[in-house]
Amino acid sequence: MTITPNRVRAFSHREHEYHQEGAHRPHRSEHTVQFYETDEFLVRSLGRFIREGLETGESCIVVATGAHHQRVETYLLAQGVDLHPASKQGAYLALDAEETLSAFMVAGSPDPARFTSIIGDIIERAAARGHPVRVFGEMVALLWMDGNQAAAIELERLWNDLRDNPYPFALFCAYAMGGFVGNKYSAAFAEICRQHSSVIPDENYTTLGSEEERQRAVTLLQQKASSIEKEVAERKAVEDQLRVALAAQRQLEERKNAFISMASHELKTPITSLKGFTQVLRQRLQTQADPQTLLFLDRMDVQLKKLTNLISDLLDISKMQTGMLAFRETIFDLDELVRETVENVQAAITTHHIRLRGETQAQIAGDRDRLGQVLINLLTNAIKYSPRAETVIVRLRSYDGQAEVSVQDFGIGIDREQCERIFEQFYQVADPVHTYPGLGIGLYIAHTIIERHGGRLWVESEKGAGSTFYCTLPLLKNGSVASSSCEQRESHNATRREKMKRENRADE
Ligand code: ADP
């Protein structure tokens, strides 16, 4: 709760006086709460409370922490008040807050019977001197700071009940204001205030000198309180809107994924029968020796292959988004996979020459087909995005427990700012001059596959200067690396294999 200005106004007048030397005479049954920001302020306030009591011959009971006892004693001594004689005469009783609290706490709550018996007894003995009794209690504050707010409120209630006993006493509590910061304390804070007959705001307000100053402070508080309340309400409204929007977006995303998955499955069936029919047609035409029609059939095949690839990319995306992309792990020779893939891609194109340099001599644990898919994607992109060049270079090497495959082209290149973004889903770099076919998902899939194999995929490029895509994979076995590192990788790969197996099982 924000301190409502009315509340501050209602108390400020009297409470202010309380801090004026000797002005306060607590009523016998008054239950006052003092909020404070700093310990110095509390010590001064408590010191004044004790001194006033002793000067008027009252009996003072102080239930405080060891640190506060010590500081108050020092403070009072500096003021010329020595507590020892008062203590000897029974006019001053110092009790340790933690110890006293533990005497009547049962299972995290104050036990009413024990409290009444223990504290009631102490007060009765003090009252036996025949003078009014005043008590300072810090046990409620300890419970509050401990996060046991319910027990603190309960203890305040027990103190109130006790004040109705045959020996009425003035009770003074103090809470650090820092323990109430945050909206979640609003209700409990209001309850604490309600449990007291008198509330003293912290030193920011009680140290103001004149009525005029206090009125100004209250006005400022009023303005602050209403601004904060308005802001909180606005934020809450925005949060609610956001929550609704997010839920709607999530729903839309789920529907989109379901649609992609369903559409790609639906598209697969007619493509499969189209492929079947082209094969039958090819066999028939071969016997009729019609080269022109056979050429058309070849072109149909190429288009069907493209369509099949697009559909399987779409299927992969939907599987990735639902965490269902399966990997079938084997241990294989990376150089062999790269050589094979380069040959296959080269066989299908006449525009570029793909050069293969170096070797990794690496054994890799992973899904051979999926890693081949990554390489095909990098190679077809290199060809697609370098329409004026004739060469693509694939380099292999091993270093630091990694096998690295890079694909360099001499094509259009990519702006530095876009180099990270091209691995995002559906991201394509806009080209004002040339339109390149594609959906912007190949690199996203490739990146996910490499990451799932514990590797890295990135690009170094500049607009107009070609691009080099790098892909690293952890080595499983390589004669050139130390055996201890091999073992570490083995165990790393074993964990990864286990993970993949679990995912595969989930996929099935
Ligand atoms: P797309 O099907 O559009 O090629 P990708 O995910 O494979 O989808 O690539 C994303 C984008 O990254 C492409 O649209 C293109 O703008 C850029 N890109 C990918 N490879 C290259 C490359 N070798 N040279 C230049 N730009 C590239």
Coordinates of C-alpha atoms and ligand atoms in Angstrom, one line a residue:
M1 CA 0.0 0.0 0.0
T2 CA 1.2 3.5 -0.7
I3 CA 0.8 5.6 2.5
T4 CA -2.3 7.4 1.8
P5 CA -1.9 11.1 2.5
N6 CA -4.9 11.1 4.7
R7 CA -3.3 8.6 7.0
V8 CA -0.1 10.7 7.2
R9 CA -2.1 13.8 7.8
A10 CA -4.1 12.2 10.6
F11 CA -0.9 11.2 12.5
S12 CA 1.6 13.7 11.5
H13 CA 0.6 16.4 14.0
R14 CA 0.8 14.3 17.2
E15 CA 3.7 12.2 16.0
H16 CA 5.8 15.2 15.2
E17 CA 5.4 16.3 18.8
Y18 CA 6.5 13.0 20.0
H19 CA 10.0 13.8 18.7
Q20 CA 10.1 17.2 20.4
E21 CA 12.0 17.0 23.6
G22 CA 9.8 16.0 26.5
A23 CA 6.6 16.8 24.7
H24 CA 5.2 13.3 24.6
R25 CA 3.4 11.5 27.4
P26 CA 2.3 8.2 26.1
H27 CA -1.2 7.3 27.2
R28 CA -1.2 4.2 29.3
S29 CA -2.9 2.1 26.7
E30 CA -1.4 3.6 23.6
H31 CA 0.0 1.2 21.1
T32 CA 2.4 3.2 18.8
V33 CA 4.2 2.1 15.8
Q34 CA 7.3 4.0 14.5
F35 CA 8.6 3.4 11.0
Y36 CA 12.2 4.3 10.3
E37 CA 14.7 4.4 7.5
T38 CA 17.9 4.3 9.4
D39 CA 19.0 2.7 12.7
E40 CA 20.3 6.1 13.9
F41 CA 16.8 7.4 13.8
L42 CA 15.4 4.4 15.6
V43 CA 18.0 4.6 18.3
R44 CA 17.3 8.3 18.9
S45 CA 13.6 7.7 19.0
L46 CA 13.9 4.7 21.4
G47 CA 16.4 6.6 23.6
R48 CA 13.9 9.4 23.9
F49 CA 11.1 7.0 24.8
I50 CA 13.2 5.4 27.6
R51 CA 14.5 8.7 28.9
E52 CA 11.0 10.1 29.1
G53 CA 9.8 7.0 31.0
L54 CA 12.7 7.1 33.5
E55 CA 12.3 10.8 34.1
T56 CA 8.7 10.4 34.9
G57 CA 9.4 7.5 37.2
E58 CA 7.8 4.9 34.9
S59 CA 9.0 1.3 34.5
C60 CA 10.6 0.7 31.1
I61 CA 10.8 -2.7 29.5
V62 CA 12.9 -2.9 26.3
V63 CA 12.7 -6.0 24.2
A64 CA 15.2 -5.3 21.4
T65 CA 18.0 -7.0 19.5
G66 CA 21.5 -7.1 21.1
A67 CA 22.8 -4.5 18.6
H68 CA 20.0 -2.0 19.4
H69 CA 20.4 -2.4 23.1
Q70 CA 24.0 -1.6 22.8
R71 CA 23.5 1.4 20.6
V72 CA 20.6 2.8 22.7
E73 CA 22.7 2.5 25.9
T74 CA 25.6 4.3 24.3
Y75 CA 23.3 7.0 23.0
L76 CA 21.6 7.5 26.4
L77 CA 25.0 7.6 28.1
A78 CA 26.1 10.4 25.8
Q79 CA 22.9 12.2 26.8
G80 CA 23.8 11.8 30.5
V81 CA 21.4 8.9 31.2
D82 CA 23.0 5.8 32.8
L83 CA 20.7 2.8 32.6
H84 CA 22.5 0.7 35.2
P85 CA 21.1 2.4 38.4
A86 CA 17.6 2.2 36.8
S87 CA 18.1 -1.4 36.0
K88 CA 19.2 -2.1 39.6
Q89 CA 16.1 -0.4 41.0
G90 CA 13.9 -2.5 38.6
A91 CA 12.8 0.6 36.7
Y92 CA 14.6 -0.6 33.5
L93 CA 14.4 -4.1 32.1
A94 CA 16.4 -5.1 29.0
L95 CA 15.3 -8.3 27.2
D96 CA 16.8 -9.9 24.2
A97 CA 14.2 -9.9 21.4
E98 CA 15.3 -13.2 19.7
E99 CA 15.5 -15.0 23.0
T100 CA 12.1 -13.8 24.3
L101 CA 10.5 -14.6 20.9
S102 CA 11.8 -18.1 20.9
A103 CA 10.2 -18.7 24.4
F104 CA 6.7 -18.4 23.0
M105 CA 6.9 -19.3 19.3
V106 CA 5.5 -22.7 18.4
A107 CA 5.7 -24.0 14.8
G108 CA 6.3 -20.5 13.3
S109 CA 3.4 -18.8 15.2
P110 CA 3.2 -17.1 18.6
D111 CA 1.5 -19.3 21.0
P112 CA -1.2 -17.2 22.7
A113 CA -1.1 -19.0 26.1
R114 CA 2.7 -18.9 26.3
F115 CA 2.9 -15.3 25.2
T116 CA 0.3 -14.2 27.8
S117 CA 2.0 -16.2 30.5
I118 CA 5.6 -15.0 29.8
I119 CA 5.0 -11.4 28.8
G120 CA 2.1 -10.9 31.1
D121 CA 4.3 -12.1 34.0
I122 CA 7.0 -9.6 33.1
I123 CA 4.6 -6.7 32.9
E124 CA 2.9 -7.7 36.1
R125 CA 6.3 -7.7 37.9
A126 CA 7.2 -4.3 36.4
A127 CA 3.8 -2.9 37.4
A128 CA 4.3 -4.1 40.9
R129 CA 6.5 -1.0 41.5
G130 CA 3.3 1.0 41.5
H131 CA 4.3 3.2 38.5
P132 CA 3.0 3.2 34.9
V133 CA 4.7 0.8 32.5
R134 CA 6.0 1.4 29.0
V135 CA 7.3 -1.3 26.7
F136 CA 9.3 -1.2 23.6
G137 CA 9.0 -4.4 21.5
E138 CA 11.0 -5.3 18.5
M139 CA 9.9 -9.0 18.2
V140 CA 7.2 -8.1 15.6
A141 CA 9.8 -6.5 13.4
L142 CA 12.1 -9.5 13.6
L143 CA 9.3 -11.8 12.4
W144 CA 8.5 -9.3 9.6
M145 CA 12.0 -9.2 8.4
D146 CA 12.2 -13.0 8.6
G147 CA 9.4 -13.1 6.0
N148 CA 6.8 -14.4 8.6
Q149 CA 4.4 -11.5 8.2
A150 CA 1.4 -13.5 9.4
A151 CA 3.1 -14.2 12.7
A152 CA 4.1 -10.5 13.1
I153 CA 0.4 -9.5 12.7
E154 CA -0.7 -12.2 15.0
L155 CA 1.8 -11.0 17.6
E156 CA 0.6 -7.4 17.3
R157 CA -2.9 -8.8 18.1
L158 CA -1.6 -10.6 21.1
W159 CA 0.0 -7.4 22.4
N160 CA -3.3 -5.6 22.0
D161 CA -5.1 -8.3 23.9
L162 CA -2.5 -8.1 26.7
R163 CA -3.0 -4.3 27.0
D164 CA -6.5 -4.9 28.2
N165 CA -5.2 -6.8 31.2
P166 CA -5.3 -5.4 34.8
Y167 CA -1.9 -3.7 34.2
P168 CA -2.3 -1.4 31.2
F169 CA 0.9 -0.3 29.6
A170 CA 2.1 1.9 26.7
L171 CA 3.6 -0.1 23.9
F172 CA 6.0 1.2 21.3
C173 CA 6.9 -0.9 18.2
A174 CA 9.3 0.0 15.4
Y175 CA 9.6 -1.4 11.8
A176 CA 12.3 -0.6 9.2
M177 CA 10.5 0.9 6.2
G178 CA 12.7 -1.1 3.9
G179 CA 10.7 -4.2 4.9
F180 CA 7.6 -2.8 3.2
V181 CA 8.8 -1.8 -0.2
G182 CA 6.6 -3.4 -3.0
N183 CA 3.0 -3.6 -3.8
K184 CA 2.7 -7.1 -2.4
Y185 CA 3.0 -5.7 1.1
S186 CA 0.1 -3.3 0.8
A187 CA -2.5 -5.3 2.6
A188 CA -0.2 -6.5 5.4
F189 CA 1.1 -2.9 5.9
A190 CA -2.4 -1.6 6.2
E191 CA -3.1 -4.3 8.8
I192 CA 0.0 -3.4 10.8
C193 CA -1.1 0.2 10.9
R194 CA -4.6 -0.9 11.9
Q195 CA -3.3 -2.8 14.8
H196 CA -1.8 0.4 16.3
S197 CA -3.6 3.3 17.9
S198 CA -0.9 5.6 16.8
V199 CA 1.3 5.5 13.6
I200 CA 4.5 7.5 13.2
P201 CA 5.8 7.9 9.6
D202 CA 9.6 7.5 9.0
E203 CA 12.1 10.2 9.5
N204 CA 11.6 11.7 6.1
Y205 CA 8.3 13.2 7.4
T206 CA 8.7 13.3 11.2
T207 CA 11.8 15.5 11.1
L208 CA 10.0 18.3 9.3
G209 CA 9.9 21.3 11.5
S210 CA 6.8 23.4 10.9
E211 CA 3.2 22.7 10.1
E212 CA 3.7 24.5 6.8
E213 CA 6.6 22.1 5.9
R214 CA 4.5 19.1 6.8
Q215 CA 1.5 20.3 4.7
R216 CA 3.8 20.7 1.8
A217 CA 5.3 17.2 2.3
V218 CA 1.8 15.7 2.5
T219 CA 0.8 17.5 -0.7
L220 CA 3.9 16.1 -2.5
L221 CA 3.1 12.7 -1.2
Q222 CA -0.5 12.9 -2.4
Q223 CA 0.8 13.9 -5.8
K224 CA 3.3 11.0 -5.8
A225 CA 0.8 8.5 -4.6
S226 CA -1.8 9.3 -7.3
S227 CA 0.9 9.3 -10.0
I228 CA 2.2 5.9 -8.8
E229 CA -1.3 4.5 -8.6
K230 CA -2.1 5.7 -12.1
E231 CA 1.2 4.3 -13.4
V232 CA 0.6 1.0 -11.8
A233 CA -2.9 0.8 -13.3
E234 CA -1.5 1.7 -16.7
R235 CA 1.3 -0.9 -16.5
K236 CA -1.2 -3.5 -15.4
A237 CA -3.4 -2.8 -18.3
V238 CA -0.4 -3.0 -20.7
E239 CA 0.7 -6.3 -19.1
D240 CA -2.8 -7.7 -19.6
Q241 CA -2.9 -6.7 -23.2
L242 CA 0.5 -8.2 -23.7
R243 CA -0.5 -11.4 -22.1
V244 CA -3.5 -11.7 -24.4
A245 CA -1.5 -10.8 -27.4
L246 CA 1.2 -13.4 -26.5
A247 CA -1.4 -16.1 -26.0
A248 CA -3.0 -15.2 -29.4
Q249 CA 0.5 -15.3 -31.1
R250 CA 1.3 -18.6 -29.5
Q251 CA -2.0 -20.0 -30.8
L252 CA -1.3 -18.6 -34.2
E253 CA 2.2 -20.1 -34.2
E254 CA 0.9 -23.5 -33.2
R255 CA -1.7 -23.4 -36.0
K256 CA 0.9 -22.3 -38.5
N257 CA 3.1 -25.2 -37.5
A258 CA 0.2 -27.6 -37.7
F259 CA -0.7 -26.2 -41.2
I260 CA 2.9 -26.5 -42.5
S261 CA 3.1 -30.1 -41.3
M262 CA -0.2 -31.1 -42.7
A263 CA 0.3 -29.2 -46.0
S264 CA 3.7 -30.8 -46.6
H265 CA 2.3 -34.3 -45.9
E266 CA -0.6 -33.7 -48.2
L267 CA 1.8 -32.4 -51.0
K268 CA 4.0 -35.5 -50.6
T269 CA 1.4 -37.9 -51.8
P270 CA 0.7 -36.4 -55.3
I271 CA 4.4 -35.9 -55.8
T272 CA 5.1 -39.5 -55.1
S273 CA 2.5 -40.6 -57.7
L274 CA 3.8 -38.1 -60.2
K275 CA 7.3 -39.6 -59.8
G276 CA 5.9 -43.0 -60.3
F277 CA 4.1 -42.0 -63.5
T278 CA 7.2 -40.3 -64.9
Q279 CA 9.1 -43.5 -64.4
V280 CA 6.5 -45.5 -66.2
L281 CA 6.4 -43.0 -69.0
R282 CA 10.2 -43.0 -69.3
Q283 CA 10.2 -46.8 -69.7
R284 CA 7.5 -46.7 -72.4
L285 CA 9.2 -43.8 -74.3
Q286 CA 12.6 -45.5 -74.1
T287 CA 11.2 -48.4 -76.1
Q288 CA 9.7 -45.9 -78.6
A289 CA 13.0 -44.0 -78.9
D290 CA 11.6 -40.5 -78.7
P291 CA 14.6 -38.3 -77.5
Q292 CA 12.6 -35.0 -77.5
T293 CA 9.9 -36.3 -75.1
L294 CA 12.6 -38.0 -72.9
L295 CA 14.3 -34.6 -72.6
F296 CA 11.0 -33.1 -71.3
L297 CA 10.7 -36.0 -68.9
D298 CA 14.2 -35.2 -67.6
R299 CA 13.1 -31.6 -67.0
M300 CA 10.0 -32.8 -65.2
D301 CA 12.3 -34.9 -63.0
V302 CA 14.4 -31.9 -62.1
Q303 CA 11.3 -29.9 -61.2
L304 CA 9.9 -32.8 -59.2
K305 CA 13.2 -33.1 -57.3
K306 CA 13.1 -29.4 -56.4
L307 CA 9.5 -29.7 -55.2
T308 CA 10.5 -32.7 -53.1
N309 CA 13.3 -30.8 -51.5
L310 CA 11.1 -27.8 -50.7
I311 CA 8.5 -30.1 -49.1
S312 CA 11.1 -31.9 -47.0
D313 CA 12.5 -28.5 -45.9
L314 CA 9.1 -27.4 -44.8
L315 CA 8.6 -30.7 -43.0
D316 CA 11.9 -30.3 -41.2
I317 CA 11.0 -26.8 -40.1
S318 CA 7.7 -28.0 -38.6
K319 CA 9.5 -30.9 -36.9
M320 CA 12.2 -28.5 -35.5
Q321 CA 9.6 -26.2 -34.1
T322 CA 7.9 -29.0 -32.3
G323 CA 11.2 -30.5 -31.2
M324 CA 10.5 -33.7 -33.2
L325 CA 13.4 -33.6 -35.7
A326 CA 15.0 -37.0 -35.6
F327 CA 18.7 -37.9 -36.0
R328 CA 20.0 -41.3 -36.9
E329 CA 23.5 -41.4 -35.6
T330 CA 26.4 -43.4 -37.0
I331 CA 30.1 -43.0 -37.0
F332 CA 31.4 -42.0 -40.4
D333 CA 34.3 -40.6 -42.4
L334 CA 33.7 -36.9 -42.9
D335 CA 36.1 -36.6 -45.9
E336 CA 34.2 -39.3 -47.7
L337 CA 30.8 -37.7 -47.1
V338 CA 32.1 -34.3 -48.4
R339 CA 33.7 -35.9 -51.5
E340 CA 30.5 -37.8 -52.3
T341 CA 28.3 -34.8 -51.8
V342 CA 30.6 -32.6 -54.0
E343 CA 30.5 -35.2 -56.7
N344 CA 26.7 -35.5 -56.7
V345 CA 26.2 -31.7 -56.7
Q346 CA 28.8 -31.3 -59.5
A347 CA 27.1 -34.0 -61.6
A348 CA 23.9 -31.9 -61.6
I349 CA 25.4 -28.6 -62.6
T350 CA 27.4 -27.3 -65.6
T351 CA 27.7 -23.7 -64.6
H352 CA 30.4 -24.0 -61.8
H353 CA 33.4 -26.1 -61.1
I354 CA 33.6 -27.2 -57.4
R355 CA 37.1 -27.6 -56.2
L356 CA 37.9 -29.7 -53.1
R357 CA 41.0 -28.9 -51.1
G358 CA 42.5 -30.5 -48.0
E359 CA 41.2 -33.2 -45.7
T360 CA 40.1 -33.6 -42.1
Q361 CA 40.9 -37.4 -41.6
A362 CA 38.0 -37.1 -39.2
Q363 CA 35.6 -39.7 -37.9
I364 CA 32.4 -38.0 -36.9
A365 CA 29.5 -39.2 -34.8
G366 CA 26.3 -37.9 -36.2
D367 CA 23.5 -38.2 -38.7
R368 CA 25.3 -38.6 -42.0
D369 CA 22.3 -37.8 -44.2
R370 CA 21.5 -34.7 -42.2
L371 CA 25.1 -33.4 -42.4
G372 CA 25.1 -34.2 -46.1
Q373 CA 21.9 -32.1 -46.3
V374 CA 23.8 -29.1 -44.7
L375 CA 26.6 -29.4 -47.3
I376 CA 24.2 -29.6 -50.2
N377 CA 22.5 -26.5 -48.9
L378 CA 25.8 -24.6 -48.6
L379 CA 26.9 -25.7 -52.1
T380 CA 23.6 -25.0 -53.9
N381 CA 23.5 -21.6 -52.2
A382 CA 27.1 -20.9 -53.3
I383 CA 26.1 -21.7 -56.9
K384 CA 22.8 -19.9 -56.7
Y385 CA 24.3 -16.7 -55.3
S386 CA 27.3 -16.5 -57.6
P387 CA 25.6 -16.4 -61.1
R388 CA 28.6 -14.7 -62.7
A389 CA 31.4 -16.9 -61.1
E390 CA 32.5 -20.3 -62.2
T391 CA 34.3 -21.6 -59.2
V392 CA 33.3 -22.8 -55.7
I393 CA 36.0 -24.0 -53.3
V394 CA 35.4 -26.5 -50.6
R395 CA 38.1 -26.7 -47.9
L396 CA 38.7 -29.3 -45.3
R397 CA 40.9 -29.1 -42.2
S398 CA 41.1 -30.2 -38.6
Y399 CA 42.3 -28.2 -35.6
D400 CA 41.7 -28.0 -31.9
G401 CA 39.5 -31.0 -31.7
Q402 CA 37.3 -29.7 -34.5
A403 CA 36.8 -30.7 -38.1
E404 CA 36.1 -27.7 -40.3
V405 CA 34.4 -27.7 -43.7
S406 CA 34.2 -24.3 -45.5
V407 CA 32.5 -23.4 -48.8
Q408 CA 33.7 -20.3 -50.6
D409 CA 32.0 -18.6 -53.5
F410 CA 32.8 -15.5 -55.5
G411 CA 29.3 -14.2 -55.8
I412 CA 27.1 -11.4 -54.6
G413 CA 28.3 -11.6 -51.0
I414 CA 26.3 -10.5 -47.9
D415 CA 26.3 -7.2 -46.0
R416 CA 28.1 -7.6 -42.6
E417 CA 25.0 -6.6 -40.7
Q418 CA 23.0 -9.4 -42.4
C419 CA 25.6 -12.1 -41.7
E420 CA 24.0 -13.2 -38.5
R421 CA 20.4 -12.8 -39.6
I422 CA 20.5 -15.1 -42.6
F423 CA 20.4 -18.1 -40.2
E424 CA 17.0 -16.9 -39.0
Q425 CA 13.9 -18.6 -40.1
F426 CA 12.4 -17.3 -43.4
Y427 CA 15.1 -14.6 -43.6
Q428 CA 16.2 -13.5 -47.1
V429 CA 18.4 -10.6 -48.0
A430 CA 16.5 -8.3 -50.3
D431 CA 18.2 -7.8 -53.7
P432 CA 16.9 -4.8 -55.7
V433 CA 18.3 -6.1 -59.0
H434 CA 18.0 -9.8 -59.0
T435 CA 15.4 -12.2 -57.6
Y436 CA 16.7 -15.5 -56.3
P437 CA 14.3 -18.4 -55.8
G438 CA 14.0 -19.8 -52.3
L439 CA 12.1 -19.7 -49.0
G440 CA 14.8 -18.6 -46.6
I441 CA 14.7 -21.7 -44.5
G442 CA 17.7 -23.8 -45.7
L443 CA 20.3 -22.0 -43.5
Y444 CA 18.0 -22.1 -40.5
I445 CA 17.7 -25.8 -40.9
A446 CA 21.5 -26.2 -41.5
H447 CA 22.3 -24.1 -38.4
T448 CA 20.0 -26.2 -36.2
I449 CA 21.4 -29.5 -37.5
I450 CA 25.0 -28.4 -36.9
E451 CA 24.2 -27.0 -33.4
R452 CA 22.5 -30.3 -32.5
H453 CA 25.8 -32.0 -33.5
G454 CA 27.7 -29.8 -31.1
G455 CA 29.2 -27.8 -33.9
R456 CA 29.1 -24.2 -35.3
L457 CA 28.0 -22.7 -38.6
W458 CA 28.8 -19.1 -39.6
V459 CA 29.6 -16.9 -42.5
E460 CA 32.3 -14.4 -43.4
S461 CA 31.3 -12.2 -46.2
E462 CA 31.2 -8.7 -47.7
K463 CA 28.7 -7.3 -50.2
G464 CA 30.0 -7.9 -53.7
A465 CA 33.1 -9.9 -52.5
G466 CA 31.7 -13.4 -52.2
S467 CA 31.1 -15.5 -49.1
T468 CA 32.7 -18.2 -47.1
F469 CA 30.5 -20.4 -45.0
Y470 CA 32.3 -22.3 -42.2
C471 CA 31.0 -25.3 -40.4
T472 CA 32.8 -27.1 -37.5
L473 CA 32.1 -30.4 -35.9
P474 CA 33.7 -32.0 -32.9
L475 CA 36.1 -34.7 -33.8
L476 CA 35.4 -38.2 -32.7
K477 CA 38.7 -39.7 -33.7
N478 CA 41.8 -38.2 -35.2
G479 CA 45.3 -39.5 -35.1
S480 CA 46.7 -36.0 -34.8
V481 CA 45.0 -35.1 -31.5
A482 CA 46.1 -36.2 -28.0
S483 CA 44.3 -39.3 -26.7
S484 CA 43.1 -37.6 -23.6
S485 CA 41.2 -35.0 -25.7
C486 CA 39.8 -37.9 -27.7
E487 CA 38.5 -39.5 -24.6
Q488 CA 36.9 -36.2 -23.5
R489 CA 35.2 -35.9 -26.9
E490 CA 34.2 -39.6 -26.7
S491 CA 32.4 -38.9 -23.5
H492 CA 30.9 -35.7 -24.9
N493 CA 29.8 -37.5 -28.0
A494 CA 28.4 -40.4 -26.0
T495 CA 26.2 -38.0 -24.0
R496 CA 25.2 -36.4 -27.3
R497 CA 24.4 -39.9 -28.8
E498 CA 22.3 -40.7 -25.8
K499 CA 20.4 -37.4 -26.2
M500 CA 19.9 -38.1 -29.9
K501 CA 18.6 -41.7 -29.2
R502 CA 16.1 -40.3 -26.7
E503 CA 14.9 -37.7 -29.3
N504 CA 14.7 -40.5 -31.9
R505 CA 12.6 -42.6 -29.6
A506 CA 10.3 -39.6 -29.0
D507 CA 10.1 -39.1 -32.7
E508 CA 8.9 -42.7 -33.2
Ligands
ADP1 P1 17.1 -19.4 -49.6 O1 16.2 -20.5 -49.9 O2 16.5 -18.0 -49.7 O3 18.4 -19.4 -50.3 P2 18.7 -19.8 -47.1 O4 18.2 -20.0 -45.8 O5 19.5 -20.9 -47.7 O6 17.4 -19.6 -48.0 O7 19.5 -18.5 -47.2 C1 19.0 -17.3 -46.6 C2 19.5 -16.1 -47.3 O8 20.9 -15.9 -47.1 C3 19.3 -16.1 -48.8 O9 18.0 -15.7 -49.1 C4 20.4 -15.2 -49.2 O10 19.9 -13.9 -49.2 C5 21.5 -15.4 -48.2 N1 22.5 -16.3 -48.7 C6 22.7 -17.6 -48.4 N2 23.8 -18.1 -49.0 C7 24.4 -17.1 -49.6 C8 25.6 -17.0 -50.4 N3 26.4 -18.0 -50.6 N4 25.8 -15.8 -50.9 C9 25.0 -14.7 -50.7 N5 23.9 -14.8 -50.0 C10 23.6 -15.9 -49.5

